[in-house]
C-alpha atoms as one frame of an Amber mdcrd trajectory, in Angstrom:
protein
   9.310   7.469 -19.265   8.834  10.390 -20.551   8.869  13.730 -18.421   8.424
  16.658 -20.185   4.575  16.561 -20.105   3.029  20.104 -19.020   1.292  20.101
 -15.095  -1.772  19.427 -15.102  -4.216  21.610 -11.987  -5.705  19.348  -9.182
  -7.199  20.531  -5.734  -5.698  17.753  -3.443  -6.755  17.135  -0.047  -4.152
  17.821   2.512  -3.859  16.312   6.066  -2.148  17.969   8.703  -1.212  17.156
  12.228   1.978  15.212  11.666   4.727  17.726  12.998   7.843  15.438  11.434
   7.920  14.039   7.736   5.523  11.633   6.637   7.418   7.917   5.725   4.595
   5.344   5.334   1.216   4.729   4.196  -1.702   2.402   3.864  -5.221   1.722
   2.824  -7.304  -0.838   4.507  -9.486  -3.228   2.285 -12.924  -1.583   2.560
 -14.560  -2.548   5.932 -18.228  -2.198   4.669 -20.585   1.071   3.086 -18.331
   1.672   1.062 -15.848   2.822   3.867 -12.226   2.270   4.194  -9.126   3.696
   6.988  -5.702   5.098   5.669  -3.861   5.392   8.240  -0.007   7.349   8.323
   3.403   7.140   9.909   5.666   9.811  10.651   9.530  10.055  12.086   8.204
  10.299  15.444   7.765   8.427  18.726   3.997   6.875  16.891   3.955   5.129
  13.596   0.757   3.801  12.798  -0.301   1.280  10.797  -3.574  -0.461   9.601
  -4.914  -3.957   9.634  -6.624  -5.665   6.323 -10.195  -4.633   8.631  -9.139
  -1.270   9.529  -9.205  -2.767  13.176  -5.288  -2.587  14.873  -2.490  -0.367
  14.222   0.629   0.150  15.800   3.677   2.182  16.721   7.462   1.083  15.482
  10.621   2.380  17.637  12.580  -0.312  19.464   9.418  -1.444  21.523   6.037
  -2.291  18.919   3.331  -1.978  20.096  -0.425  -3.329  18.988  -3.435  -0.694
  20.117  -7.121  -1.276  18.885  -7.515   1.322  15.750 -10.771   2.183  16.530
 -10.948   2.242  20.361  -7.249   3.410  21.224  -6.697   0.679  23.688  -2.994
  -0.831  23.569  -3.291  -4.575  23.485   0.189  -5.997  23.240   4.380  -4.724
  23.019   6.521  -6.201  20.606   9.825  -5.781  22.056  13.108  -5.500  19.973
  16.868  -5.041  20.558  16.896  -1.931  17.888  14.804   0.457  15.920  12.130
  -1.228  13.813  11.298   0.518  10.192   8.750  -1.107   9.092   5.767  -3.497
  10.189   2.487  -5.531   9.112  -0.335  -7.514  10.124   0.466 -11.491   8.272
  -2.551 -12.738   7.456  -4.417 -12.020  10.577  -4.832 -10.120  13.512  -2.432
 -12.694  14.960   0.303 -12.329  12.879   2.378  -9.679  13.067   5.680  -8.999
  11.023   8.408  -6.959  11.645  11.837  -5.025   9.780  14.454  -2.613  11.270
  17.562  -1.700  11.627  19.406  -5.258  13.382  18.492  -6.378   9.300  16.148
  -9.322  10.546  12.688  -9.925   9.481  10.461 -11.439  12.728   7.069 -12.499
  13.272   5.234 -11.913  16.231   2.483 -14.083  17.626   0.331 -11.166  19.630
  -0.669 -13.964  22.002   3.089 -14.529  23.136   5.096 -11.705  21.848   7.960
 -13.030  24.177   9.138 -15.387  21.248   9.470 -13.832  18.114  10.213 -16.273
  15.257  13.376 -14.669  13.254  12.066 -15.414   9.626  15.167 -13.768   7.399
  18.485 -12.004   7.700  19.253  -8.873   5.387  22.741  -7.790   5.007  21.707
  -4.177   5.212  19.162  -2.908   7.749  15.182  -3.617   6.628  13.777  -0.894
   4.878   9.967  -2.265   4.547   7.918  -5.389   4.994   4.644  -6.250   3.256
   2.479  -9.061   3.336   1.083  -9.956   0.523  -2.544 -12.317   0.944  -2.752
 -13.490  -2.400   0.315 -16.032  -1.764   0.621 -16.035   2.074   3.916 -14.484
   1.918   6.074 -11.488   3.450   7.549  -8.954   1.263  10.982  -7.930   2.614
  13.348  -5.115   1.317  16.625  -3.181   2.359  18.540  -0.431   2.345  20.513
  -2.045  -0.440  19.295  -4.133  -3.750  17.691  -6.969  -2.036  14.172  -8.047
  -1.661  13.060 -11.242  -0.003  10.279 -13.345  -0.646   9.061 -15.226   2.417
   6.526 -18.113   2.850   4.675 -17.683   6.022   4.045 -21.120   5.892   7.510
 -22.812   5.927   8.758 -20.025   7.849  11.480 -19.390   5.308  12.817 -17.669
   2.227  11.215 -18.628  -0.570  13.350 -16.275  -3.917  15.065 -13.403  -3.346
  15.078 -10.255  -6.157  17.708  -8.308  -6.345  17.435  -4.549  -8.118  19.935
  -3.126 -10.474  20.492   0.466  -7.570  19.744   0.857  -3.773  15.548   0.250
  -3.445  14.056   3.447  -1.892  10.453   1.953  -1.250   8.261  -1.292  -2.287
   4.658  -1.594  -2.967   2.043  -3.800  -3.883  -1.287  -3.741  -5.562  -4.476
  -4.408  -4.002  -4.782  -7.784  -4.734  -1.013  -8.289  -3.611   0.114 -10.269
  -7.034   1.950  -7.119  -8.209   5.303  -5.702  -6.822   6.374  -2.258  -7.702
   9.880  -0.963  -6.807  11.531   2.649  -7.131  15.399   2.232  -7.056  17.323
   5.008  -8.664  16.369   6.186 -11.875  14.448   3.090 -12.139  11.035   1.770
 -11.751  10.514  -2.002 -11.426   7.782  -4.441 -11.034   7.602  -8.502 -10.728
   4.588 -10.522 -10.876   4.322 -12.452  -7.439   3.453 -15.729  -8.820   6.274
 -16.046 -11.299   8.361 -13.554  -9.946   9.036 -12.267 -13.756  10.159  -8.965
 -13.974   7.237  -7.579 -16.001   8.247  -3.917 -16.142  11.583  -1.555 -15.813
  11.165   1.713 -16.533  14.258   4.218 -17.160  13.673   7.703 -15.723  15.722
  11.083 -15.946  15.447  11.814 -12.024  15.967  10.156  -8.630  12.722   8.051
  -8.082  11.485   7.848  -4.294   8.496   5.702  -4.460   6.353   4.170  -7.606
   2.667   2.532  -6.371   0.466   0.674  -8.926  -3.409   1.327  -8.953  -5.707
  -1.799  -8.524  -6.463  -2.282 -12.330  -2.663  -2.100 -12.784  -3.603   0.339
 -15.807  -1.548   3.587 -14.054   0.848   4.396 -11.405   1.846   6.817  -9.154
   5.894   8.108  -9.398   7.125  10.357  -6.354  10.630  12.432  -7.228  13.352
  12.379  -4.623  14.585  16.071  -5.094  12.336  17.689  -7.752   9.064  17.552
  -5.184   6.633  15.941  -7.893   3.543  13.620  -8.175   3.510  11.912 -11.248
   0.831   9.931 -12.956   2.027   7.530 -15.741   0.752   4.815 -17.733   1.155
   1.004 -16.591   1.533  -0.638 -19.837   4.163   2.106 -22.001   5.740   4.339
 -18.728   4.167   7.431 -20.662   3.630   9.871 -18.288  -0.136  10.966 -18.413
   0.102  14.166 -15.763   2.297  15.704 -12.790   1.093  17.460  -9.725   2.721
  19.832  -7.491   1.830  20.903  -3.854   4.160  19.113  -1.549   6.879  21.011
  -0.124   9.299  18.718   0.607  10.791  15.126  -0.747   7.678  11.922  -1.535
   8.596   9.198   0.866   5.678   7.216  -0.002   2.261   6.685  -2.122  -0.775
   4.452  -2.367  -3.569   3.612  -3.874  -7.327   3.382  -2.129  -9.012  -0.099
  -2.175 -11.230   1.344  -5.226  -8.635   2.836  -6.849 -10.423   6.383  -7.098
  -7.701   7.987  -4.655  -4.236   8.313  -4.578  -2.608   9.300  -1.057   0.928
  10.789  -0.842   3.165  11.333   2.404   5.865  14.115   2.272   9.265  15.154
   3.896   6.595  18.408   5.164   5.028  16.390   7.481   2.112  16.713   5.078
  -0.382  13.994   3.714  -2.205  14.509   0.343  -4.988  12.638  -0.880  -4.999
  13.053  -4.655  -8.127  12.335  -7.684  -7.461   9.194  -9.931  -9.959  10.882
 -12.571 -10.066  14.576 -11.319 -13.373  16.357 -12.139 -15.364  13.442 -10.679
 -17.540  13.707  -7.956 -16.429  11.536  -4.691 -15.862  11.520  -1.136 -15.417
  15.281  -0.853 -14.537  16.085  -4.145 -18.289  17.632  -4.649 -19.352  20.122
  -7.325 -21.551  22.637  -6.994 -24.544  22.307 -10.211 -26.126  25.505 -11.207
């Protein structure tokens, strides 16, 4: 991919009120009048994360816990023997899966979170799970080159991907039938049905996270070191724009439900919600006519 291209200007949005850097982010589908939650996670005591209905989150250290997004009322613990990295809802608010540092994936029925079904074994601790509703199946990845594909169903591993360097994030497109990868200098994504490698894009810098939008027609690229948003096309890799404003390292990106916003979370504690087609009007991107 080419990245030479001048910066283009954009007025983001930016979030404060994390004090530690910014590792995880999500959209929830939209929830009705046209509204929809993103919710962030930091390095801190209280990750949060979304349901599908913008109605739970919850917190990931060694003890998980389930709280009602929209009333703040803790509803269940999901204990653990170590530090859990990643976590999300399976299919319902029932369902809950879990990643961390022991290298197991679990799934935890909130109605008796005292036996935790142990779904897969990494050999490196578990960077990120993701469930993806267009197949019923969890998403697993780790610190090293594998990623495992899980039926819900069985419970069990159904394929397992492997990436050519160590995987720094995983992400999936709306609809969940597209799986993007940054590992490297590399940019991958598989189709979930086949599980065909449909893209691998060479880069000239340390990638940190790659997220597709829901046409699959552009995606955002976060840099590891060089601090930069970059917006590329799907189908060639050519990079259309970059943006600057963070002030520290992209840990991760995604896409809104409608595809019109891009949000980024930072090593500066920072969140940034970004124009798909800058110089519209939406949300609070409003112009003044004269």
């Amino acid at each position: 991919m080419n990245s030479s291209l001048p910066f283009t200007q954009q007025i983001s949005l930016t979030c404060a009120g994390h004090t530690r850097p910014v590792v995880q982010l999500s959209f929830s589908n939209i929830v009705g009048n046209k509204r929809y939650f993103l919710i962030s996670a930091c390095k801190a005591s209280s990750d949060v994360y979304a349901n599908s209905d913008g109605g739970f989150y919850f917190d990931s250290n060694v003890c998980s816990k389930v709280w009602n997004a929209i009333t703040g009322q803790e509803l269940v613990s999901l204990m653990h023997d170590n530090i859990v990295k990643s976590a999300d809802f399976a299919g319902s608010n029932e369902l809950v899966a879990t990643g961390g540092q022991d290298k197991s994936v679990r799934i935890f029925d909130v109605n008796r979170p005292d036996k935790p079904t142990i779904v897969a074994s990494h050999t490196a601790p578990v960077r990120s799970v993701k469930w993806t509703q267009h197949r019923n199946m969890i998403i697993s990845a780790d610190n090293s080159r594998h990623i495992n594909i899980i039926d819900v169903r069985a419970p069990s591993v159904a394929h397992t991907l492997e990436t050519p360097e160590n995987i720094a994030s995983i992400s999936l497109t709306a609809d969940g039938k597209t799986l993007a990868c940054a590992a490297g200098k590399r940019v991958l994504a598989w189709d979930i049905d086949s599980f065909k490698l449909v893209k691998d894009f060479n880069v000239d810098y340390e990638v940190s996270v790659a997220a597709i939008n829901p046409t699959r027609t552009r995606m955002v690229v976060g840099g590891k070191s060089d601090l930069l948003i970059r917006c590329c096309n799907f189908d060639t890799g050519k990079q259309i724009d970059a943006h600057k404003g963070h002030h520290g390292s992209v840990h991760d990106a995604c896409f809104s439900p409608d595809g019109q916003v891009y949000a980024t979370g930072s090593e500066d504690g920072t969140v940034r919600l970004w124009q798909a087609n800058p110089g519209s009007e939406y949300g609070l991107w409003q112009y003044r006519h004269i």
